[in-house]
PDB file of C-alpha atoms in Angstrom:
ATOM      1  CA  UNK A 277       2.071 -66.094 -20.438  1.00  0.00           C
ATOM      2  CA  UNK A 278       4.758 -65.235 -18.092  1.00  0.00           C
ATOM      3  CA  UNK A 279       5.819 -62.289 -20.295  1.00  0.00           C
ATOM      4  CA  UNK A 280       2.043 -61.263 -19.553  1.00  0.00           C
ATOM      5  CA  UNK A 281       1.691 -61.807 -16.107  1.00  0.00           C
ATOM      6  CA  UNK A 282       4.819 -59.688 -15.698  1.00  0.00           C
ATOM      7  CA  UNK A 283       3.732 -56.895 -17.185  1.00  0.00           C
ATOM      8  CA  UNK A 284      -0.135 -57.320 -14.751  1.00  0.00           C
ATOM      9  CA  UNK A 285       2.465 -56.988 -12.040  1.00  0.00           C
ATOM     10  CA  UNK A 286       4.193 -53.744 -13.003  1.00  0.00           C
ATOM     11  CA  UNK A 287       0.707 -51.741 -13.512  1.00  0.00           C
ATOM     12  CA  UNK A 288      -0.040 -53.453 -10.330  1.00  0.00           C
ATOM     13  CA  UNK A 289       2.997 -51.876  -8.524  1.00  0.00           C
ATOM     14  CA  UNK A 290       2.985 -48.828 -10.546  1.00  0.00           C
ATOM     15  CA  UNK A 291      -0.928 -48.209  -9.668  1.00  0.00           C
ATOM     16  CA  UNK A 292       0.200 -49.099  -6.268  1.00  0.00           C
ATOM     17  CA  UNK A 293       2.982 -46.409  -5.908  1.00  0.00           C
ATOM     18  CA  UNK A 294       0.989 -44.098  -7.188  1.00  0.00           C
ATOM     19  CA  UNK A 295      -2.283 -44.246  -5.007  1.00  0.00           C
ATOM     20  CA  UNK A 296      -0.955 -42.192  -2.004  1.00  0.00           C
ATOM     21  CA  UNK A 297       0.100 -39.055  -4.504  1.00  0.00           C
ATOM     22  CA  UNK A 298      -3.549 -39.654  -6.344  1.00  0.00           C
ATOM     23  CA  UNK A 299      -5.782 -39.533  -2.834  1.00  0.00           C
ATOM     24  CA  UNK A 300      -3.692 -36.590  -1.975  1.00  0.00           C
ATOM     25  CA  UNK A 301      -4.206 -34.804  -4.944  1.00  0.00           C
ATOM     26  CA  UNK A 302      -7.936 -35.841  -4.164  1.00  0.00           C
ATOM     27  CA  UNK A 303      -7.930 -34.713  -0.698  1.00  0.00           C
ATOM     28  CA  UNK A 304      -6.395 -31.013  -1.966  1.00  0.00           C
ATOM     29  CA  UNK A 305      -9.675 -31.090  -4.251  1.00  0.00           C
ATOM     30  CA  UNK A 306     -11.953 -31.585  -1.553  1.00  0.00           C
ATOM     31  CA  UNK A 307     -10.452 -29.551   0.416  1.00  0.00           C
ATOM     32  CA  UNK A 308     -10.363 -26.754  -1.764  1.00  0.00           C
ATOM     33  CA  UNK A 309     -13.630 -25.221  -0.941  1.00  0.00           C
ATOM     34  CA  UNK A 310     -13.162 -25.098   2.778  1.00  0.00           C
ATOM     35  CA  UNK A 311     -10.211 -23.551   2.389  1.00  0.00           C
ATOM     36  CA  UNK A 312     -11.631 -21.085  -0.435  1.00  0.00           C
ATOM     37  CA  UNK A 313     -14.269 -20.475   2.226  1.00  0.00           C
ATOM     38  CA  UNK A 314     -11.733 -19.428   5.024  1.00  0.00           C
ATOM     39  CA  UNK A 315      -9.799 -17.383   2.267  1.00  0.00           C
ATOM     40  CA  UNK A 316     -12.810 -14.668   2.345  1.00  0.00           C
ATOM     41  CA  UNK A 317     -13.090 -14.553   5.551  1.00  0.00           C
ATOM     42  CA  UNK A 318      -9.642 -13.869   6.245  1.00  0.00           C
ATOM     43  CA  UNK A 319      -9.967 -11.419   3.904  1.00  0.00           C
ATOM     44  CA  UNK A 320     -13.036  -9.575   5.429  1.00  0.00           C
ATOM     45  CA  UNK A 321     -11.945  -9.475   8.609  1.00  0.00           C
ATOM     46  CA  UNK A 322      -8.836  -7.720   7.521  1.00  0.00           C
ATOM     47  CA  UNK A 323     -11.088  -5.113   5.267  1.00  0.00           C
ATOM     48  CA  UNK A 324     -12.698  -4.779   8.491  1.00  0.00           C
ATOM     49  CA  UNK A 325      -9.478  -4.449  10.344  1.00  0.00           C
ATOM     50  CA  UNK A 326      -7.805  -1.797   8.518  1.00  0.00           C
ATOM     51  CA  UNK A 327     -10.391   1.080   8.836  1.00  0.00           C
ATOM     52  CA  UNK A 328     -10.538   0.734  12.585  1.00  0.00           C
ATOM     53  CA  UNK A 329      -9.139   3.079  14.853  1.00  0.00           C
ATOM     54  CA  UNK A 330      -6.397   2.356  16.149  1.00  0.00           C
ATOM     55  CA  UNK A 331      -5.507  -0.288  13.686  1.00  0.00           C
ATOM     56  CA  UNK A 332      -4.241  -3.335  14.163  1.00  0.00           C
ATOM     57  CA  UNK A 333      -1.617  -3.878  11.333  1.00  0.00           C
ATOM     58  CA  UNK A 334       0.077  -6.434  11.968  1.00  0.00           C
ATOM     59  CA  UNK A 335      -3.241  -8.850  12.451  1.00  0.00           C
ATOM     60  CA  UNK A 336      -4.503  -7.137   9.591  1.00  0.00           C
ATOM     61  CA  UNK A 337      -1.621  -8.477   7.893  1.00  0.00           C
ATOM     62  CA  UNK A 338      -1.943 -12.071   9.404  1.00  0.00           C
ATOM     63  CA  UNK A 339      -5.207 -12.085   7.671  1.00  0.00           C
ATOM     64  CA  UNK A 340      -4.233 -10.551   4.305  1.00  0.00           C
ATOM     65  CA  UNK A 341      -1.268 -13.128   4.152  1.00  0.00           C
ATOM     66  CA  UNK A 342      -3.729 -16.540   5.403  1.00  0.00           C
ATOM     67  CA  UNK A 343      -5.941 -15.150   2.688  1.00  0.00           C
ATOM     68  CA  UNK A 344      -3.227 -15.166   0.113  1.00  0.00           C
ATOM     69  CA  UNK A 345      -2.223 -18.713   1.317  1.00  0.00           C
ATOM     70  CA  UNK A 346      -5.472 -20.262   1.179  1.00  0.00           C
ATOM     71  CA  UNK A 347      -7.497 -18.910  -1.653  1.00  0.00           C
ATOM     72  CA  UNK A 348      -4.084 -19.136  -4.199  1.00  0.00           C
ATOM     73  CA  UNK A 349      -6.342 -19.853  -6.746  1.00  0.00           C
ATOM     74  CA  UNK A 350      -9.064 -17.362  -6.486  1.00  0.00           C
ATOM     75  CA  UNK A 351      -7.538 -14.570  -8.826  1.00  0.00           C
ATOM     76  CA  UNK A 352      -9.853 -11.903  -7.189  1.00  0.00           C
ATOM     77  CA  UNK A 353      -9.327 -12.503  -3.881  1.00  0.00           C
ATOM     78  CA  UNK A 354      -5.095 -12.460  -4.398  1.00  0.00           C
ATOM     79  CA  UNK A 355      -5.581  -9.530  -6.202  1.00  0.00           C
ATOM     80  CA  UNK A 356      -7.778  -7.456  -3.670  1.00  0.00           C
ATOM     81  CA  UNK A 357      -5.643  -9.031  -0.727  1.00  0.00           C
ATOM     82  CA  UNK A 358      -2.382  -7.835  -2.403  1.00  0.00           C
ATOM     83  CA  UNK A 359      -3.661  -3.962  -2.882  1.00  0.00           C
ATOM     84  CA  UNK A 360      -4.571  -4.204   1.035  1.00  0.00           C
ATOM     85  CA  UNK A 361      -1.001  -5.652   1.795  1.00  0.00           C
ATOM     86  CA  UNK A 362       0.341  -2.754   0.088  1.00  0.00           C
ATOM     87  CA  UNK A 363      -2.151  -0.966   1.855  1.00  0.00           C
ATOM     88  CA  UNK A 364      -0.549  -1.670   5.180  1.00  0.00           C
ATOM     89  CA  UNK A 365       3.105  -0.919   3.807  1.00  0.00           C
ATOM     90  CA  UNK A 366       3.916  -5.123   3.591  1.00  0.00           C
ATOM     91  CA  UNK A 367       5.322  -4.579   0.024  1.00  0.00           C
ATOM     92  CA  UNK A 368       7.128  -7.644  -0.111  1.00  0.00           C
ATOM     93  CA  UNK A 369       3.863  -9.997   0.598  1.00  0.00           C
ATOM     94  CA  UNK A 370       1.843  -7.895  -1.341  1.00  0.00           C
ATOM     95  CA  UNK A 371       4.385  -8.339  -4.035  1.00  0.00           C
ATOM     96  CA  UNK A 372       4.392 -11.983  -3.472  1.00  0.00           C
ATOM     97  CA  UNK A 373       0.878 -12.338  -3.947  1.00  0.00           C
ATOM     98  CA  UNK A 374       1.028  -9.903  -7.078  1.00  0.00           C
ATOM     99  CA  UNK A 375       2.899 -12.471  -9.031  1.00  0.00           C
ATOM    100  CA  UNK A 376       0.341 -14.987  -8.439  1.00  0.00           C
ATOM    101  CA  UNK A 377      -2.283 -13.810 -10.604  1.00  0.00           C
ATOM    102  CA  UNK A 378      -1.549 -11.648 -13.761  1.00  0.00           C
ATOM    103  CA  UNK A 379      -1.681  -7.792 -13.599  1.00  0.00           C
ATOM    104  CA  UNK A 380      -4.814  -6.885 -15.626  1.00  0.00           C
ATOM    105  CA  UNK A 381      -6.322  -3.617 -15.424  1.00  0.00           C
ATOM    106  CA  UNK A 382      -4.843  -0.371 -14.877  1.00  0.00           C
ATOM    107  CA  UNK A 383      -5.307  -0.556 -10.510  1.00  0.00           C
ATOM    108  CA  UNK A 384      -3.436  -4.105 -10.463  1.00  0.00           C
ATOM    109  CA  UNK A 385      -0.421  -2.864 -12.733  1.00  0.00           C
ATOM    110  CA  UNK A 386       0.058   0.605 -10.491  1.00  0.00           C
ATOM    111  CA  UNK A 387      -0.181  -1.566  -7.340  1.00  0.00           C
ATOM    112  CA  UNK A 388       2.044  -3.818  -8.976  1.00  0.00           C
ATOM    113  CA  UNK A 389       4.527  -1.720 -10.024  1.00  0.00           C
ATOM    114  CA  UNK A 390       4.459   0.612  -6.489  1.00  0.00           C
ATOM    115  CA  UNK A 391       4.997  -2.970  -4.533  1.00  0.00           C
ATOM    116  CA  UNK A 392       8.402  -3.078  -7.109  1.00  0.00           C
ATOM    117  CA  UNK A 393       9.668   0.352  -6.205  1.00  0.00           C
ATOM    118  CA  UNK A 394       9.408  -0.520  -3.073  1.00  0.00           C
ATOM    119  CA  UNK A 395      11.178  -3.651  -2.604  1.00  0.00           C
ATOM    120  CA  UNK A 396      14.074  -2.211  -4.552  1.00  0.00           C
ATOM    121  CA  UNK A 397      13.250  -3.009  -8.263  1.00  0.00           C
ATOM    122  CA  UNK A 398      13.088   0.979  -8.886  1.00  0.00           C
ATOM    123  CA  UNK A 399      13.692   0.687 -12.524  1.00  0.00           C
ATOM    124  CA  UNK A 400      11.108  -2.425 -13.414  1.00  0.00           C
ATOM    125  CA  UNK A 401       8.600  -0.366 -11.210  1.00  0.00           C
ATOM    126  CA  UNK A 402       8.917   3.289 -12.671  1.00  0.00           C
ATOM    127  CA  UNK A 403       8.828   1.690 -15.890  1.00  0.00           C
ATOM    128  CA  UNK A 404       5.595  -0.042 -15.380  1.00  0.00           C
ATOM    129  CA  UNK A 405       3.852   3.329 -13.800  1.00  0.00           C
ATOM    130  CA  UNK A 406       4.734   4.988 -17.310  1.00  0.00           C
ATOM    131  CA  UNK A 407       3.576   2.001 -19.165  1.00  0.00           C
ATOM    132  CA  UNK A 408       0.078   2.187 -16.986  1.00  0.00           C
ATOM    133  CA  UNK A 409       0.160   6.060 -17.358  1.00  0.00           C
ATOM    134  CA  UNK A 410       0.516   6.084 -20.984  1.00  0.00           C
ATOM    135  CA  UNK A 411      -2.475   3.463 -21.371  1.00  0.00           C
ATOM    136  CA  UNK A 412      -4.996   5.559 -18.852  1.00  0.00           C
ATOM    137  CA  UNK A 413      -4.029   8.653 -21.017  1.00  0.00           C
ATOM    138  CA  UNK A 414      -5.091   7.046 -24.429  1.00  0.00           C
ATOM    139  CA  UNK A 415      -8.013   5.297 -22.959  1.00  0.00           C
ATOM    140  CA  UNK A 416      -8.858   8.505 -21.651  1.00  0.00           C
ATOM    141  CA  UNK A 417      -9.042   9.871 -25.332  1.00  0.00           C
ATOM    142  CA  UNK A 418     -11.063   7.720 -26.734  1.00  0.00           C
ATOM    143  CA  UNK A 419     -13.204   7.969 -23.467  1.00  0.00           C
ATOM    144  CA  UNK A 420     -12.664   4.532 -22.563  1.00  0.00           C
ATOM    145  CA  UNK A 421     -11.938   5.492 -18.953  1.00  0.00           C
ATOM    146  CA  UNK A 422     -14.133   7.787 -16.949  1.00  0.00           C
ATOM    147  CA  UNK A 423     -12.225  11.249 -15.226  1.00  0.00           C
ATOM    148  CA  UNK A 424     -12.509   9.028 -12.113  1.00  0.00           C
ATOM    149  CA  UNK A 425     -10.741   6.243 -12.870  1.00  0.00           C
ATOM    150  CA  UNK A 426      -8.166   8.218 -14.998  1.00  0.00           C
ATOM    151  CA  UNK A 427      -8.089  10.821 -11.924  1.00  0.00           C
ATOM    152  CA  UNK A 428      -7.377   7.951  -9.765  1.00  0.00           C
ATOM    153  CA  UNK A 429      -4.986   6.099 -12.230  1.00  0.00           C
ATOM    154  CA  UNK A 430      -2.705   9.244 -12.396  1.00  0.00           C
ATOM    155  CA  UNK A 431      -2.721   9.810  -8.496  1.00  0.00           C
ATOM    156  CA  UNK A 432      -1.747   6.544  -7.579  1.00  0.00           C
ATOM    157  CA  UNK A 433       1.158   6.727 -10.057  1.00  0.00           C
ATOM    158  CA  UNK A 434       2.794   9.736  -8.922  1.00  0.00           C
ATOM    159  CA  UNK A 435       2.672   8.698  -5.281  1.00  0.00           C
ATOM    160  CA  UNK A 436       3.977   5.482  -6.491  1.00  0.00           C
ATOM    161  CA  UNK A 437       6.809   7.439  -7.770  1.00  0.00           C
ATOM    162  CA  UNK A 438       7.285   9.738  -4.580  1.00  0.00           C
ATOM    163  CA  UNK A 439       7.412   6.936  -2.553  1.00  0.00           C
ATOM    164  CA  UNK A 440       9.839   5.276  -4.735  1.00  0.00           C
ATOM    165  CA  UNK A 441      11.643   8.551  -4.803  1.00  0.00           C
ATOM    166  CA  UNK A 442      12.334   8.687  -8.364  1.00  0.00           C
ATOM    167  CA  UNK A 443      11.120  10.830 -11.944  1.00  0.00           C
ATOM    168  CA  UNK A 444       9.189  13.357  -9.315  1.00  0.00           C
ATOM    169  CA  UNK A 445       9.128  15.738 -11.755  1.00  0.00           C
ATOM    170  CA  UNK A 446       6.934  13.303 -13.517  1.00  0.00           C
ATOM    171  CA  UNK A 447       4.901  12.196 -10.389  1.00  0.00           C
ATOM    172  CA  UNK A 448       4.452  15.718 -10.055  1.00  0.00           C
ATOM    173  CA  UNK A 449       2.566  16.085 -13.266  1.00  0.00           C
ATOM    174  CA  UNK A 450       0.760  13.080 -12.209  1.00  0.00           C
ATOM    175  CA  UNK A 451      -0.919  14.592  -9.138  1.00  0.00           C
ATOM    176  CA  UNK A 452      -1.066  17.836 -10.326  1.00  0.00           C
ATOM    177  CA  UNK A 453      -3.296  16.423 -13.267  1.00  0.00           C
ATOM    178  CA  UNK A 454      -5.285  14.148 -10.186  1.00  0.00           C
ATOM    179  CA  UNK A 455      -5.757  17.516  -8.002  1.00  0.00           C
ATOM    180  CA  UNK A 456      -6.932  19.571 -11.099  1.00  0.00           C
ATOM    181  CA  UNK A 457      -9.964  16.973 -11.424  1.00  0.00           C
ATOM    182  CA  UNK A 458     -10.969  16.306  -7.962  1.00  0.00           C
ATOM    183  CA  UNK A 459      -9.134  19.027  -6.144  1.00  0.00           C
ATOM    184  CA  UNK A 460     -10.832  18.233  -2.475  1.00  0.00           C
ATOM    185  CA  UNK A 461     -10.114  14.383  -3.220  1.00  0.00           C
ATOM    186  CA  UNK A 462      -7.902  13.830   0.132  1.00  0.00           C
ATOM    187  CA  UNK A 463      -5.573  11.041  -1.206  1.00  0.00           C
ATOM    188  CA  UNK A 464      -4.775  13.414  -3.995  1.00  0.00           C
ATOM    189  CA  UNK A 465      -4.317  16.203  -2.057  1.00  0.00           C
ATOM    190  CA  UNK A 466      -1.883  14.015   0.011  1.00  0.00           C
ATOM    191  CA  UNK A 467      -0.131  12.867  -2.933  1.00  0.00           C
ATOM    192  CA  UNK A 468       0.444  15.937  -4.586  1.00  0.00           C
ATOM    193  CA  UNK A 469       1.788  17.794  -1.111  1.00  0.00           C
ATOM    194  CA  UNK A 470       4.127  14.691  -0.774  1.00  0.00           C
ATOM    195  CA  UNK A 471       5.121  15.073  -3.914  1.00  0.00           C
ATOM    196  CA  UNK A 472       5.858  18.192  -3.782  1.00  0.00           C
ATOM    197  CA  UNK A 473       7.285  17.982  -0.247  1.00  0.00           C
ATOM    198  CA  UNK A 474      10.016  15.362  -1.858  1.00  0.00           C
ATOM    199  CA  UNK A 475      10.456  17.873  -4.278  1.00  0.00           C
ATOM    200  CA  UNK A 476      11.633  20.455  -1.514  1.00  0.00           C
ATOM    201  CA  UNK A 477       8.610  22.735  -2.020  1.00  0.00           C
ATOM    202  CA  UNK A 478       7.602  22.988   1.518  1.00  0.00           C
ATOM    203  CA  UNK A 479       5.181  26.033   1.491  1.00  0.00           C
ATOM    204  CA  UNK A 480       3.117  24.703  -1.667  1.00  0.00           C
ATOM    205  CA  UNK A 481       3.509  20.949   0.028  1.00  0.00           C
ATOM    206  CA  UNK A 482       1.921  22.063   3.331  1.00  0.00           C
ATOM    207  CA  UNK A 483      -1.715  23.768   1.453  1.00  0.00           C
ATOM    208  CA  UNK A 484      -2.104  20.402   0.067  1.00  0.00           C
ATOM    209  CA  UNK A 485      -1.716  18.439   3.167  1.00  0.00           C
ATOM    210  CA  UNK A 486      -3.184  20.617   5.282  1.00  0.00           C
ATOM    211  CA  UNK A 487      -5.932  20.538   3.408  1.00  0.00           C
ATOM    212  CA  UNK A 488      -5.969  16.577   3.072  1.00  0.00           C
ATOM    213  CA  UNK A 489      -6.629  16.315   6.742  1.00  0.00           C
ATOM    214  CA  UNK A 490      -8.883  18.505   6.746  1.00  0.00           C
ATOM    215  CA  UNK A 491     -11.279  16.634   4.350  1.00  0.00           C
ATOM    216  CA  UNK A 492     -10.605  13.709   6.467  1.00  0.00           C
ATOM    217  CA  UNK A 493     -11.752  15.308  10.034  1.00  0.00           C
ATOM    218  CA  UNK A 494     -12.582  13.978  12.748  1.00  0.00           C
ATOM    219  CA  UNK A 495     -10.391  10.294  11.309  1.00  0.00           C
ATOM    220  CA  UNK A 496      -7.564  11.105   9.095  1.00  0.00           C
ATOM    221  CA  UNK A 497      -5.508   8.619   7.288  1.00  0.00           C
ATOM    222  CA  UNK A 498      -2.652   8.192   9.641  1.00  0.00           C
ATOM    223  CA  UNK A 499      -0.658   8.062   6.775  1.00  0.00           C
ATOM    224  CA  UNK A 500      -1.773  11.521   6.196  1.00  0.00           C
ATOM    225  CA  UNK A 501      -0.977  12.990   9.194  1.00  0.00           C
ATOM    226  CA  UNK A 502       2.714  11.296   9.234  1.00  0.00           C
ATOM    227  CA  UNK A 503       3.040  13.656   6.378  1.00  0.00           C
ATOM    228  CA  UNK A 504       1.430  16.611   7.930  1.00  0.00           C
ATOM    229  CA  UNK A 505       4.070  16.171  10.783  1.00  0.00           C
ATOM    230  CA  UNK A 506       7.096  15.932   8.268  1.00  0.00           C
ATOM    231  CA  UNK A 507       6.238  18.712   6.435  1.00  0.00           C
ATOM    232  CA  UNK A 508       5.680  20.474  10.157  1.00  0.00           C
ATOM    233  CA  UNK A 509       8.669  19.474  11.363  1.00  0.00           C
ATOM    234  CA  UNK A 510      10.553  20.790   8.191  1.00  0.00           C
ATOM    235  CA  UNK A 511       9.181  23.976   8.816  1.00  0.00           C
ATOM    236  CA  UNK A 512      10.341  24.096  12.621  1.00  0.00           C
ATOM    237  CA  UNK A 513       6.650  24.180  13.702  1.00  0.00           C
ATOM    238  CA  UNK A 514       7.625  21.457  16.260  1.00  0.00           C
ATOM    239  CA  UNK A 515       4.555  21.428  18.406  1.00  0.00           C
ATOM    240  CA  UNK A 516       2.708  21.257  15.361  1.00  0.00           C
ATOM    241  CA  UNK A 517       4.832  18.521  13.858  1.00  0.00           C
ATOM    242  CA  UNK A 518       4.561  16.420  17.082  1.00  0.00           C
ATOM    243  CA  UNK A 519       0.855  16.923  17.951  1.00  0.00           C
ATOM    244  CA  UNK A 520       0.474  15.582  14.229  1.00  0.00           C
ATOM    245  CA  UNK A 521       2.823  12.813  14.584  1.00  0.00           C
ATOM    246  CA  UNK A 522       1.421  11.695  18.402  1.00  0.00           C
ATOM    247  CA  UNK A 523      -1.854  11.241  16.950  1.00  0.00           C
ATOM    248  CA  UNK A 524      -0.566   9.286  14.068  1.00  0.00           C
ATOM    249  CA  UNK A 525       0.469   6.442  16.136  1.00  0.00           C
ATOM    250  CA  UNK A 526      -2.367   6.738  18.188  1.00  0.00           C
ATOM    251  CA  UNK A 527      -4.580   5.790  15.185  1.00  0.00           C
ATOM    252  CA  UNK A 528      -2.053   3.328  13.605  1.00  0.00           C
ATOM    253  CA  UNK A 529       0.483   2.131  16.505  1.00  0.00           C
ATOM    254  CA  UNK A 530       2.629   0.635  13.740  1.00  0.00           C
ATOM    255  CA  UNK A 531       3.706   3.749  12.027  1.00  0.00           C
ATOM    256  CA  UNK A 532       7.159   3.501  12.534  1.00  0.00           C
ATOM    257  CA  UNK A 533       8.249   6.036  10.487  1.00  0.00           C
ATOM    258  CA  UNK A 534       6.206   8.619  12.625  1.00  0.00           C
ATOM    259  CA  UNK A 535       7.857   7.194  16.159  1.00  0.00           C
ATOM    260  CA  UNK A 536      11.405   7.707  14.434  1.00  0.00           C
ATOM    261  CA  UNK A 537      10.442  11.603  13.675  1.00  0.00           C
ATOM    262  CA  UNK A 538       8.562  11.784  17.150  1.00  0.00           C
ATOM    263  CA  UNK A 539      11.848  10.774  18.386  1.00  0.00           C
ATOM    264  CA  UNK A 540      13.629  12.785  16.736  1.00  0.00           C
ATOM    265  CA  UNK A 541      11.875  16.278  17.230  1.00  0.00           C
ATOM    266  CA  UNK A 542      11.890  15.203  21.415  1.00  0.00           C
ATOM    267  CA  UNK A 543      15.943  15.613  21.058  1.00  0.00           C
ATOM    268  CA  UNK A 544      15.603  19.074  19.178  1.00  0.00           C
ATOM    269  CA  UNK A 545      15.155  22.386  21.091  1.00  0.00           C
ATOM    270  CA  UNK A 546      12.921  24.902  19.927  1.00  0.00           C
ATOM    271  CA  UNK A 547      14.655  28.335  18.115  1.00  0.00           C
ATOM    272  CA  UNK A 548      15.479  30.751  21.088  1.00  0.00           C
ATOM    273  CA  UNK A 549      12.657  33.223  21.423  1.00  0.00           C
ATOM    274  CA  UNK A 550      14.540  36.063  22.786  1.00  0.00           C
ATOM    275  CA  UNK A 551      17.978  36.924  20.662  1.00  0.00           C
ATOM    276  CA  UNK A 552      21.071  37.702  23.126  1.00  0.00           C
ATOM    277  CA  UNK A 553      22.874  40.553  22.898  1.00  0.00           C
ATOM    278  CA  UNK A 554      26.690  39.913  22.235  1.00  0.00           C
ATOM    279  CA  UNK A 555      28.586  39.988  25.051  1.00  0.00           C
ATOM    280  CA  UNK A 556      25.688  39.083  27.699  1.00  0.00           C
ATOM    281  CA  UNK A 557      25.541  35.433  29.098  1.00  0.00           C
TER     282      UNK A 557
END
């Protein structure tokens, strides 16, 4: 009997110990919904963020990342908050969130493997846009893909690569095979100039990008135009390149990369437009 009530008392004090851990766990689960429920709108306002001009980035990015927090285990919603964190150039988050949910489908594995370039796992991510280029070209043969999708698929992995800056030979071929399929597209025709802008074909690189704006009048992609205004600047068109870049940042005041440039071209003096003779002053 004593044996017995010994052992009432240990379930007793194990049950015991163990009640705060089980309401918590049963507080997460009713919880869960309210939180999903502030997940999605985190996430709309940030799809609502990011179009606007000028953005708001870093709120946008707030969002994405409450979003991510939140609604962990709502596959769709990590995925689709991850592609807009990489979206607004927060590759680490957006890598984050990637390994949350598996990689299925051929727009999760480029995103994927661009996030990985970028947070300096070149080799991993170049060999994950082949892997995701190889499988849109063989779906694309047995027409399991639509020239859409596959247009898309090989755009997105060639800028992957260009931003990555590595195998642009190959991202080359990527875009060029993007471009051939939707040739007024403008996020091809921005990936292909920057393509071949890495590739130091500046002539061929400013068609395509002039032409990508273009398409996109009277709201370009500030992304676009940071482009536009490298490729300008390049070509010592420097009123060109800093009209470009100043409305760049006026659109997306976090562009960084186009301030630096701006900066830049405000230190460098235009070519002389009258050549002195020698031995005048």
């Amino acid at each position: 009997m004593t044996g017995r009530r010994h052992g009432y008392v240990a379930i007793t004090l194990a049950g015991a110990m163990g009640l705060p851990a089980l309401l918590s766990n049963l507080l997460m689960l009713l919880d869960q919904p309210r939180r999903d429920f502030l997940a999605w709108q985190y996430l709309k306002l940030a799809q609502r963020e990011i179009p606007r001009r000028p953005m708001n980035r870093y709120t946008a990015c707030h969002q994405l990342r409450r979003a991510v927090e939140l609604g962990r285990r709502e596959p769709e919603l990590v995925s689709q908050a991850a592609r807009l964190l990489m979206v607004c150039e927060d590759y680490a988050a957006a890598l984050e969130a990637l390994r949350k949910v598996p990689a299925t489908g051929l727009e999760a594995q480029l995103t994927y493997a661009h996030c990985l370039l970028m947070t300096g796992h070149a080799d991993e991510g170049a060999r994950l846009v082949f892997v995701a280029t190889a499988a849109a070209q063989a779906e694309r043969r047995q027409g399991l893909i639509s020239l859409a999708a596959y247009a898309t698929a090989m755009n997105n992995a060639g800028y992957a690569l260009a931003e990555g800056g590595v195998h642009l030979e190959a991202a080359e071929r990527m875009t060029s095979a993007a471009v051939a399929l939707a040739p007024l597209q403008p996020a091809f025709c921005d990936s292909h100039g920057w393509v071949l802008y890495k590739l130091q074909r500046p002539t061929e690189a400013r068609f395509w990008l002039e032409r990508a704006v273009r398409h996109q009048l009277p709201w370009p992609d500030p992304v676009l135009l940071y482009h536009l205004g490298a490729v300008y600047a390049d070509a010592h068109c420097l009123e060109d390149a800093r009209r470009v870049l100043r409305w760049a940042v006026a659109l997306d005041p976090a562009r960084k990369d186009a301030e630096a440039l701006l900066r830049h071209l405000h230190r460098v003096l235009p070519p002389p437009a009258v050549a002195v003779r020698p031995g005048l002053s």
